[in-house]
Tab-separated table of C-alpha atoms and ligand atoms in Angstrom:
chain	number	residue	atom	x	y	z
A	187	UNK	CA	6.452	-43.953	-9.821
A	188	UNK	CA	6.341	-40.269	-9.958
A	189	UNK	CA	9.512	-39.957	-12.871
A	190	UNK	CA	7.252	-40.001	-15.606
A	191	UNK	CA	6.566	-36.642	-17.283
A	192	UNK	CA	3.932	-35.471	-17.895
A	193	UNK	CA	1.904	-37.376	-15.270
A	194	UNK	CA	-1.501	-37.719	-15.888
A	195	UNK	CA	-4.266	-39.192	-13.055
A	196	UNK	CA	-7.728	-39.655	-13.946
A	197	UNK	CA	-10.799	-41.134	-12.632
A	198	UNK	CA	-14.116	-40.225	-10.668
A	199	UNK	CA	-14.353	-37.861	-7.835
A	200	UNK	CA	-16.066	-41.010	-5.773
A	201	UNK	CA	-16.359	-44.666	-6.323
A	202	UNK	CA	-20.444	-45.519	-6.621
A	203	UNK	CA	-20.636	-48.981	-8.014
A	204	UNK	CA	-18.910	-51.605	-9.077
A	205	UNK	CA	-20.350	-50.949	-12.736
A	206	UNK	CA	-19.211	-47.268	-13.059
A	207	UNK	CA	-15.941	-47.240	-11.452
A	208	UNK	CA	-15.118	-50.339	-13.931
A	209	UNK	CA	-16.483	-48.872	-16.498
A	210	UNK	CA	-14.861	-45.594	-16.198
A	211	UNK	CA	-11.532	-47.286	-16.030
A	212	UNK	CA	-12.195	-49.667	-19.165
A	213	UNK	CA	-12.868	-46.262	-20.848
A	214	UNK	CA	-10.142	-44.140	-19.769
A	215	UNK	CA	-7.517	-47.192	-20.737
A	216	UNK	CA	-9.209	-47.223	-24.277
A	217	UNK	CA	-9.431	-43.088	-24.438
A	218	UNK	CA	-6.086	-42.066	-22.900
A	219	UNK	CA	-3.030	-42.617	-21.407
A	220	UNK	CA	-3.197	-42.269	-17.954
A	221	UNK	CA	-0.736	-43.329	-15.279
A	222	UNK	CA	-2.731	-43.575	-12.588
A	223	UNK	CA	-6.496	-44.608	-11.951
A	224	UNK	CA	-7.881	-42.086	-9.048
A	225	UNK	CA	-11.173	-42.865	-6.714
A	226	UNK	CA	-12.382	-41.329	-3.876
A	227	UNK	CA	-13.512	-44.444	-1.439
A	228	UNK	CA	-14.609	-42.387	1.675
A	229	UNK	CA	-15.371	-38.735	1.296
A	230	UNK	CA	-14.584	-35.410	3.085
A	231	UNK	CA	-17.813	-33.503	2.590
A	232	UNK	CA	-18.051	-29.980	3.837
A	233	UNK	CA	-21.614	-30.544	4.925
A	234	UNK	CA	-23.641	-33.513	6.450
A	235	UNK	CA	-26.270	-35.085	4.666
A	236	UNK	CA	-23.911	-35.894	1.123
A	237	UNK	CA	-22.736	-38.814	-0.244
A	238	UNK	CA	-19.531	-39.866	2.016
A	239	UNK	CA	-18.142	-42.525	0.122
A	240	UNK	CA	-18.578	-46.330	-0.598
A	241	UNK	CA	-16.083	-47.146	2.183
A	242	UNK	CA	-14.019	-50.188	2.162
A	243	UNK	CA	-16.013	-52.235	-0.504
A	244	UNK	CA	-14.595	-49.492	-2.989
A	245	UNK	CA	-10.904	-51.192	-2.209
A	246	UNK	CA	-12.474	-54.445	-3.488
A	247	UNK	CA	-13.800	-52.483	-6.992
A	248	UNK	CA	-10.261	-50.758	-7.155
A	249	UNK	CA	-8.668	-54.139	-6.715
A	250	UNK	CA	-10.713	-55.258	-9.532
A	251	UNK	CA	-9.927	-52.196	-11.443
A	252	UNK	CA	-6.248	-52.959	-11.300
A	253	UNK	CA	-6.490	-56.934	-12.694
A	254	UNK	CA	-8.381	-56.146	-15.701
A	255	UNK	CA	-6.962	-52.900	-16.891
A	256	UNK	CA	-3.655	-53.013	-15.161
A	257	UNK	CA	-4.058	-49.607	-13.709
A	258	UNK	CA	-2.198	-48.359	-10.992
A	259	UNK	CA	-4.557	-47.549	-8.451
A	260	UNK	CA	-4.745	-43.751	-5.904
A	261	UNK	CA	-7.062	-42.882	-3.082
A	262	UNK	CA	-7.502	-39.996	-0.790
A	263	UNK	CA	-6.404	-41.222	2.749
A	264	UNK	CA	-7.622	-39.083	6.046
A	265	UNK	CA	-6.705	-41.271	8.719
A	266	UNK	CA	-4.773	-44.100	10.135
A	267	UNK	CA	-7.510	-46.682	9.680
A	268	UNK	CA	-7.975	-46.014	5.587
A	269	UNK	CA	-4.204	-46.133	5.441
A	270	UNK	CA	-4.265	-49.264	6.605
A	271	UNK	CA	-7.075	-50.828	4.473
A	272	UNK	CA	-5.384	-48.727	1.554
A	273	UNK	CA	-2.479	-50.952	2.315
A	274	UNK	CA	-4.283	-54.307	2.856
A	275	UNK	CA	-5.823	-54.027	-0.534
A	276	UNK	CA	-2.670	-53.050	-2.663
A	277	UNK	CA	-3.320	-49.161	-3.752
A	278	UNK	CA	-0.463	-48.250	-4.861
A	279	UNK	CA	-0.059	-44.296	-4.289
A	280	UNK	CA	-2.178	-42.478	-1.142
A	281	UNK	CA	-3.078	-38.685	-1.309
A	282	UNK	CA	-3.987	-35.974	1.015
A	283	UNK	CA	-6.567	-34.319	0.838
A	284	UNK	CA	-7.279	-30.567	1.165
A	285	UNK	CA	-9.074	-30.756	4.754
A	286	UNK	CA	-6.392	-33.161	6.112
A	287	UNK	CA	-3.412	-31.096	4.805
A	288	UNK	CA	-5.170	-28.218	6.886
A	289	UNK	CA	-4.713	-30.408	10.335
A	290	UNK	CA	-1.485	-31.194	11.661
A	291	UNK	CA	-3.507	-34.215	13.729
A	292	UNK	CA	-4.368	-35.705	10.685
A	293	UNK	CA	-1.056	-35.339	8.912
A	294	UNK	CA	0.815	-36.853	11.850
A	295	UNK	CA	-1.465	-39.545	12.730
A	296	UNK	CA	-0.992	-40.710	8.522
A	297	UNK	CA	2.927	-40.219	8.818
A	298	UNK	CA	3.026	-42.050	12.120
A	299	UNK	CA	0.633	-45.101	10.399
A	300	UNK	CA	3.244	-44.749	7.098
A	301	UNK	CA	6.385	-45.554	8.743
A	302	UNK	CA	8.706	-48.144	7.667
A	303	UNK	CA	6.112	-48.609	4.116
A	304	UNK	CA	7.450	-48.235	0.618
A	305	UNK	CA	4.345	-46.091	-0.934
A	306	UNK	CA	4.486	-42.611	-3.068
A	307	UNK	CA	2.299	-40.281	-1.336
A	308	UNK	CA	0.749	-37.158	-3.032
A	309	UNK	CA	-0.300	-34.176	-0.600
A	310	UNK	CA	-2.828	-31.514	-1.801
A	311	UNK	CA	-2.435	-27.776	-1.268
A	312	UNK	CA	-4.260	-27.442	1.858
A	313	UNK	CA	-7.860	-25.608	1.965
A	314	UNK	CA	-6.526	-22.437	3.280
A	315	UNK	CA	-3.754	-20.544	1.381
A	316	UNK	CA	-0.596	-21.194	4.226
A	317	UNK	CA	2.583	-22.910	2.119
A	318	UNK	CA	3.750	-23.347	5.919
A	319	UNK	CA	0.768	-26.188	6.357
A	320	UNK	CA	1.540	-27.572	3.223
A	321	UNK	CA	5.563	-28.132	3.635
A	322	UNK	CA	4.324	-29.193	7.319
A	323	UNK	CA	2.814	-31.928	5.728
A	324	UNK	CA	5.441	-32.656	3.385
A	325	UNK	CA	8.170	-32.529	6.193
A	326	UNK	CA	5.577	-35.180	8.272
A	327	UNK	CA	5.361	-37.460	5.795
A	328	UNK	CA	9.011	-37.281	4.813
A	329	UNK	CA	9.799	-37.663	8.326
A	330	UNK	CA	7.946	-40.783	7.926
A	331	UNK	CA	10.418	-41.959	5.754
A	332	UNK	CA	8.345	-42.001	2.758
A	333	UNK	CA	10.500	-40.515	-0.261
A	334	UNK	CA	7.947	-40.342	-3.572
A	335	UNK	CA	6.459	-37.167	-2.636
A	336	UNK	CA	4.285	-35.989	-4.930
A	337	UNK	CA	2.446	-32.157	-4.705
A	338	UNK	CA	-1.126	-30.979	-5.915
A	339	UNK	CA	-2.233	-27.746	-6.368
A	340	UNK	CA	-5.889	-27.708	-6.198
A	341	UNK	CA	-6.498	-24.169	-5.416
A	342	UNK	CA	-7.441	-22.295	-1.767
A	343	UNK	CA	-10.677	-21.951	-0.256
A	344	UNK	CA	-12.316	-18.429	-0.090
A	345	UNK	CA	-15.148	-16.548	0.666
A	346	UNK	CA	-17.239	-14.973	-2.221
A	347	UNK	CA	-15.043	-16.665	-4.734
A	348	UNK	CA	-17.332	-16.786	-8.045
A	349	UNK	CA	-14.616	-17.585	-10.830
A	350	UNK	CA	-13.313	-21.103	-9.537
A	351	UNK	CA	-14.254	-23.290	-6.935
A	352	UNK	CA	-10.752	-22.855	-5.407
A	353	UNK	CA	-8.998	-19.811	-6.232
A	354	UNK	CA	-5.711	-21.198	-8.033
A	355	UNK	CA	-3.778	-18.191	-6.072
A	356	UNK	CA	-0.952	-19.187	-9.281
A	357	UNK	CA	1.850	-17.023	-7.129
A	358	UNK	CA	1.498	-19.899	-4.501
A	359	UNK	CA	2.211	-22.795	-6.410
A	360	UNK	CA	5.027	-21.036	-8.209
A	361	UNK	CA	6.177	-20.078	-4.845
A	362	UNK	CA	5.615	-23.768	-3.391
A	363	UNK	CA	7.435	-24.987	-6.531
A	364	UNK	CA	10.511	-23.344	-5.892
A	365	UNK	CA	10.298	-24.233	-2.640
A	366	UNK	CA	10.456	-27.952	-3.268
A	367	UNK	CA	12.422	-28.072	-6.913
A	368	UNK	CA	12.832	-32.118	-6.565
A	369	UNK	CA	9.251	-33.555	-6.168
A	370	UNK	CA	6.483	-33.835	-8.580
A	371	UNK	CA	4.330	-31.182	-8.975
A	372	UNK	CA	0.570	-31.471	-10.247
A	373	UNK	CA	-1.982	-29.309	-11.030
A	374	UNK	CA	-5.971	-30.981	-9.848
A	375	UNK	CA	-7.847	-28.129	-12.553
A	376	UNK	CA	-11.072	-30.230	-11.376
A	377	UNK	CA	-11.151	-28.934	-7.895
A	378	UNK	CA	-9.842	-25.173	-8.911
A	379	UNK	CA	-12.468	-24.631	-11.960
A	380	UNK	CA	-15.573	-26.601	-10.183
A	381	UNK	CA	-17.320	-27.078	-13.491
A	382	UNK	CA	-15.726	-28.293	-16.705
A	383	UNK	CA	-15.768	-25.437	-19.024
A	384	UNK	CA	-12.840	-23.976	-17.332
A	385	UNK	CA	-10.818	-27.359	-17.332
A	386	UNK	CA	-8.943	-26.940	-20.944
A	387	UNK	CA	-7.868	-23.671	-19.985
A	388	UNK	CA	-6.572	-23.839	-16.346
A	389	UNK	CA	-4.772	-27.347	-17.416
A	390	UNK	CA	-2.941	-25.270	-20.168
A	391	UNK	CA	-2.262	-22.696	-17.953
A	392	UNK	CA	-0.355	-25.202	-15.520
A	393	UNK	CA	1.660	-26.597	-18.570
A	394	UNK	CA	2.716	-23.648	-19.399
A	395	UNK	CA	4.056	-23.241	-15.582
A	396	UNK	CA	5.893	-26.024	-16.054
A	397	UNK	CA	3.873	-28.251	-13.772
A	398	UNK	CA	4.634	-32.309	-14.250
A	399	UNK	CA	1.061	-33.407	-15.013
A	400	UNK	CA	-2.065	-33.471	-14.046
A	401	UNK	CA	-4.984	-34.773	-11.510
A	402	UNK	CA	-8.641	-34.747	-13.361
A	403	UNK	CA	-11.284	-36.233	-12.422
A	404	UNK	CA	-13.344	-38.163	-15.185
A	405	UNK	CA	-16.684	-40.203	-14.593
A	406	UNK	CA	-18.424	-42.557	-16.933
A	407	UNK	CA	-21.379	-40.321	-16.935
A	408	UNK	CA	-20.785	-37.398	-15.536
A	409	UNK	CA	-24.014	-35.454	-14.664
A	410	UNK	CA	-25.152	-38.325	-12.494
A	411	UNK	CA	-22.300	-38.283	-10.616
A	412	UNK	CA	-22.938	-38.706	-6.862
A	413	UNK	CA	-20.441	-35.833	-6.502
A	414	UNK	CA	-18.344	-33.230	-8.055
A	415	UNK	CA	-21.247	-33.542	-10.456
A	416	UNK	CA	-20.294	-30.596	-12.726
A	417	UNK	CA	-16.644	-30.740	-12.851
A	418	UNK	CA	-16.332	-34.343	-14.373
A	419	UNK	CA	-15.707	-34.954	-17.813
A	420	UNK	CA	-16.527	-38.611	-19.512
A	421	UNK	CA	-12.938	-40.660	-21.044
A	422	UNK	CA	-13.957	-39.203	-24.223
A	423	UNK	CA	-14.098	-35.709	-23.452
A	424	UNK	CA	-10.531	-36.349	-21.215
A	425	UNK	CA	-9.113	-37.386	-24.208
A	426	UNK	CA	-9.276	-35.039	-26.402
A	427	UNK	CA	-8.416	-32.321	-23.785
A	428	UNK	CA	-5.013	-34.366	-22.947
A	429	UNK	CA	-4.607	-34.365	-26.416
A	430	UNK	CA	-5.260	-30.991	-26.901
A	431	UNK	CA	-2.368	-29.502	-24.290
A	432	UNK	CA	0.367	-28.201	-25.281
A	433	UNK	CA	3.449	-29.317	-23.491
A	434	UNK	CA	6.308	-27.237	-23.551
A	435	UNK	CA	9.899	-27.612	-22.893
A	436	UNK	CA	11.619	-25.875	-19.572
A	437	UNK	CA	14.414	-24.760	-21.968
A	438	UNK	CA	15.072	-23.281	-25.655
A	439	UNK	CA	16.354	-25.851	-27.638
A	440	UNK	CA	18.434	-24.276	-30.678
A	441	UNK	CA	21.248	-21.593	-29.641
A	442	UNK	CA	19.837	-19.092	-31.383
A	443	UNK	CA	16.481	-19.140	-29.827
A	444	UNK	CA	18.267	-19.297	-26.441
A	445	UNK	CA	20.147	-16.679	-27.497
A	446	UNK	CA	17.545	-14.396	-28.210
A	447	UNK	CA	15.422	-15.108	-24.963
A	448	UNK	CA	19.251	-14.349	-23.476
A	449	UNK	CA	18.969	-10.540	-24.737
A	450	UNK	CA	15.408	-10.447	-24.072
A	451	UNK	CA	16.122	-11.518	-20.180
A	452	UNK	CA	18.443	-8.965	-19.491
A	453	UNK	CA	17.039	-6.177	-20.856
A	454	UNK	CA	14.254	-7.253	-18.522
A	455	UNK	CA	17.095	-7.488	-15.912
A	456	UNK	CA	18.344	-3.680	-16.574
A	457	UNK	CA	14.702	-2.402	-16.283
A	458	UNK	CA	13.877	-4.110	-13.275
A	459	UNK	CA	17.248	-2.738	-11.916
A	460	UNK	CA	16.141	0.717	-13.114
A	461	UNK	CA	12.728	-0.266	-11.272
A	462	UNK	CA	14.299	-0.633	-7.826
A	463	UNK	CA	16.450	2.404	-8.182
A	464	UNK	CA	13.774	4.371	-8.912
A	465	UNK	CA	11.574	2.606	-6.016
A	466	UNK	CA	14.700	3.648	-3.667
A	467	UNK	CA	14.396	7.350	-4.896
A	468	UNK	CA	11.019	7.373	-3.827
A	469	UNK	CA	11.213	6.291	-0.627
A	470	UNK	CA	13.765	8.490	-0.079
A	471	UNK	CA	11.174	11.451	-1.329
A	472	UNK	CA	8.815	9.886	1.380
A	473	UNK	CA	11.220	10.427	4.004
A	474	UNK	CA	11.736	13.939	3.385
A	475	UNK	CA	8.376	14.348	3.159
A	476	UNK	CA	7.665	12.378	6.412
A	477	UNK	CA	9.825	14.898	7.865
A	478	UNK	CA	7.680	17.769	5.953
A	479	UNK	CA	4.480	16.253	8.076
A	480	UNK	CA	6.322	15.736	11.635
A	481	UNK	CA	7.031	19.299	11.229
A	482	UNK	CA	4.085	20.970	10.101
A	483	UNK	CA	2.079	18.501	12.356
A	484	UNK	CA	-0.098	17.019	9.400
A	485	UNK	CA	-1.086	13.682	9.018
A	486	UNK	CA	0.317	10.823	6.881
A	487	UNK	CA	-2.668	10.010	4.822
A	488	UNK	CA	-4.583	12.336	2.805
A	489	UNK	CA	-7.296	10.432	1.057
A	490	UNK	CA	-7.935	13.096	-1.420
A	491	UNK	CA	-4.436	13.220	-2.869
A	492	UNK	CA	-4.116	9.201	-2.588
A	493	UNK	CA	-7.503	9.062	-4.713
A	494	UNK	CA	-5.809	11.790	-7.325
A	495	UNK	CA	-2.585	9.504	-7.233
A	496	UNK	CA	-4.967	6.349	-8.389
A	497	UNK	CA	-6.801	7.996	-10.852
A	498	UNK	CA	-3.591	9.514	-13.020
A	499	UNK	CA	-2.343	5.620	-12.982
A	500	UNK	CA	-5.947	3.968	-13.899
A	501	UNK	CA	-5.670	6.056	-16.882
A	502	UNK	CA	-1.881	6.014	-17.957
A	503	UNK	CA	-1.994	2.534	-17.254
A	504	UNK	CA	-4.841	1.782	-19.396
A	505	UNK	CA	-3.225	3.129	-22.293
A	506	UNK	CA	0.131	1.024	-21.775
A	507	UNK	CA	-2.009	-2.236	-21.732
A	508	UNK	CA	-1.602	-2.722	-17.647
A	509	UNK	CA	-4.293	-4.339	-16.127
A	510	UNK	CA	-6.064	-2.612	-13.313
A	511	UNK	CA	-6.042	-4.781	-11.001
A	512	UNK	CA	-2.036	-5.143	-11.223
A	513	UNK	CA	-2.002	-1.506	-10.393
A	514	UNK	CA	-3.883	-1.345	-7.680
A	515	UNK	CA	-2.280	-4.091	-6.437
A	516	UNK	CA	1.366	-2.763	-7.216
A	517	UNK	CA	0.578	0.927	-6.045
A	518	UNK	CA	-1.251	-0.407	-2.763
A	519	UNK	CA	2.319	-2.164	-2.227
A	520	UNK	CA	4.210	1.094	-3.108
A	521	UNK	CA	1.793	3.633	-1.088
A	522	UNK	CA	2.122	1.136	1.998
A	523	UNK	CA	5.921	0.969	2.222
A	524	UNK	CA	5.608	5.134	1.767
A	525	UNK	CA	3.278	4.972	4.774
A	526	UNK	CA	5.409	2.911	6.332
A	527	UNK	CA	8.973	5.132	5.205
A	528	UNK	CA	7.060	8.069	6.832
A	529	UNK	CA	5.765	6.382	9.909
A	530	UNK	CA	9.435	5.374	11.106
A	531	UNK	CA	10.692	9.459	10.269
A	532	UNK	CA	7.545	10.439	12.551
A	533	UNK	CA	7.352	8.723	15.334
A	534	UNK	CA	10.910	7.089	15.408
A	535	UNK	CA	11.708	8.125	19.344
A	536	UNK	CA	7.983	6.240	20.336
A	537	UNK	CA	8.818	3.040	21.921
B	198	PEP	C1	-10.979	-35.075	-4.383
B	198	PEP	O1	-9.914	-35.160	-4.993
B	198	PEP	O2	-12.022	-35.617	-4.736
B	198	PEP	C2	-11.008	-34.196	-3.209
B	198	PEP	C3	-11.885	-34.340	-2.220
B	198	PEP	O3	-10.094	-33.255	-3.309
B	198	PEP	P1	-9.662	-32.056	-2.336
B	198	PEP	O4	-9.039	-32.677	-1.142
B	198	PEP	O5	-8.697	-31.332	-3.215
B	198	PEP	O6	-10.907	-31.257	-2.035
B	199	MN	MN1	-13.972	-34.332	-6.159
């Protein structure tokens, strides 16, 4: 199931009715060429008082779905009871969602109702930003027995977050990636971007990471959409963005391109060598000067001469196109492991 590159699911956040999940389906099979027809039967809502889902009657629509368009068929599953009406009514691939990835209850409970069945699973990043809960979940389900594992990255819940729904946190995924080099990896830009301006760009921006495809969601008419009202896009719209992305190869493919992204690699490898010697010099300075403070009894941090530090790099930075917010980043890094350099010299004999 999950070979195929690029992978492409589509389909509405929720099953409604029998008319619009149909109809959404009719129109994705005439507007693209997706692998896999997604629907959201019963609904983790953050807060009472939303729609929750069809329930089971949306396994009858999916079943219909699948006869008349031929589409494989995905839902979200969240407990041991929808896995086994998943089953019953032939879906053939089960995800995790976010808030279940986040609960090693859920997980288990799922991987204990999955044992001994053939069915590719796909697990979403969970909620909060912890690639230990999310390869938890993986090793569950594997335990299981299961062996199509499938990954989603649909970004990390967090507070005060304006740009995306989910904060894609990119250095996760990449991380997560490596972790797990043999399964299919996805990128869900619905749930990251939380309104579809953003979708184009944050699918292209997965490509371009090398992802395997893609989870979107995709109603029949979007702005009535019982949820996930402003993230959907209609068929239409979902196919001209899939047709839109460029996919690129992992690798060069002429020798003398690869050749030339050769020389360009190392001299990125003999600068970032020159990087770490340099980083080791400094630390070394800090210890000396650690030793300085001990001393002359003065303290670690001056605040004043940290603040004079940051403003010199703002500025040089600026003008050799680095963006502030990698500098403050990369010199909070640097001053900590100072602090820290100077902290052992100081107070090395306190237990
Ligand atoms: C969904 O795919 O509709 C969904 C609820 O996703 P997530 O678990 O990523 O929030
Ligand atoms: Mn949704």
């Amino acid at each position: 199931m999950f070979t195929k590159r690029p992978f492409i699911i589509a389909g509405p956040c929720s099953a409604e009715t029998q008319e619009q999940l149909m109809q959404t389906a009719i129109n994705l099979k005439s507007n693209t060429n997706i692998d896999l027809f997604r629907a959201g039967i019963w609904k983790p809502r953050t807060r009472p008082g939303q729609f929750e889902g069809v329930g089971k009657v949306g396994l009858q629509w999916l079943q219909q779905v699948k006869n008349e368009t031929g589409l494989a068929t995905t839902i979200e599953v969240a407990n041991t009871v929808q896995v086994d009406e998943a089953l019953k009514h032939n879906i053939d691939v089960l995800w995790l969602g976010a808030r279940t990835v986040a609960n090693p209850f859920s997980v288990q409970e799922i991987a204990t109702a999955l044992q001994g069945v053939n069915i590719p699973i796909l697990i979403k990043n969970p909620t909060n930003p912890d690639l230990e809960l999310w390869t938890g979940a993986v090793e569950r389900i594997s335990k299981a027995g299961i062996t199509n594992i499938g990954l989603v990255h649909r970004g990390f819940s967090v507070y005060g977050n304006d740009e995306y729904r989910n904060a894609p946190m990119w250095h996760l995924a990449i991380e997560m990636k490596r972790r797990h080099p043999e399964k299919m990896f996805l990128c869900d830009p619905s749930h990251i971007a939380g309104n579809r301006n953003i979708l184009q760009a944050i699918s292209q921006k997965s490509i371009d990471l090398n992802y395997d495809g893609l989870m979107i969601e995709s109603h029949i008419s979007p702005d009535n959409a019982w949820s996930d009202a402003k993230q959907q896009i209609t068929p239409n719209i979902l196919g001209s963005l899939l047709a839109k992305l460029i996919w690129r190869n992992e690798f060069a493919e002429c020798n003398e391109d690869k050749n030339l992204l050769e020389n360009l690699r190392q001299s990125i490898n003999l600068l970032d060598d020159e990087l770490i010697q340099l980083l080791g010099k400094r630390m070394k300075i800090a210890d000396t000067i650690g030793r300085f403070k001990k001393d002359n009894n003065i303290t670690i941090l001056q605040t004043s001469r940290w603040n004079e530090i940051l403003l010199k790099i703002f500025s040089k930075g600026e003008e050799l196109g680095l963006s502030k917010e990698f500098l403050t980043k990369y010199f909070d890094a640097v001053h900590m492991e100072s602090i820290n350099h100077q902290n052992k010299v100081m107070n090395d004999d306190i237990q």
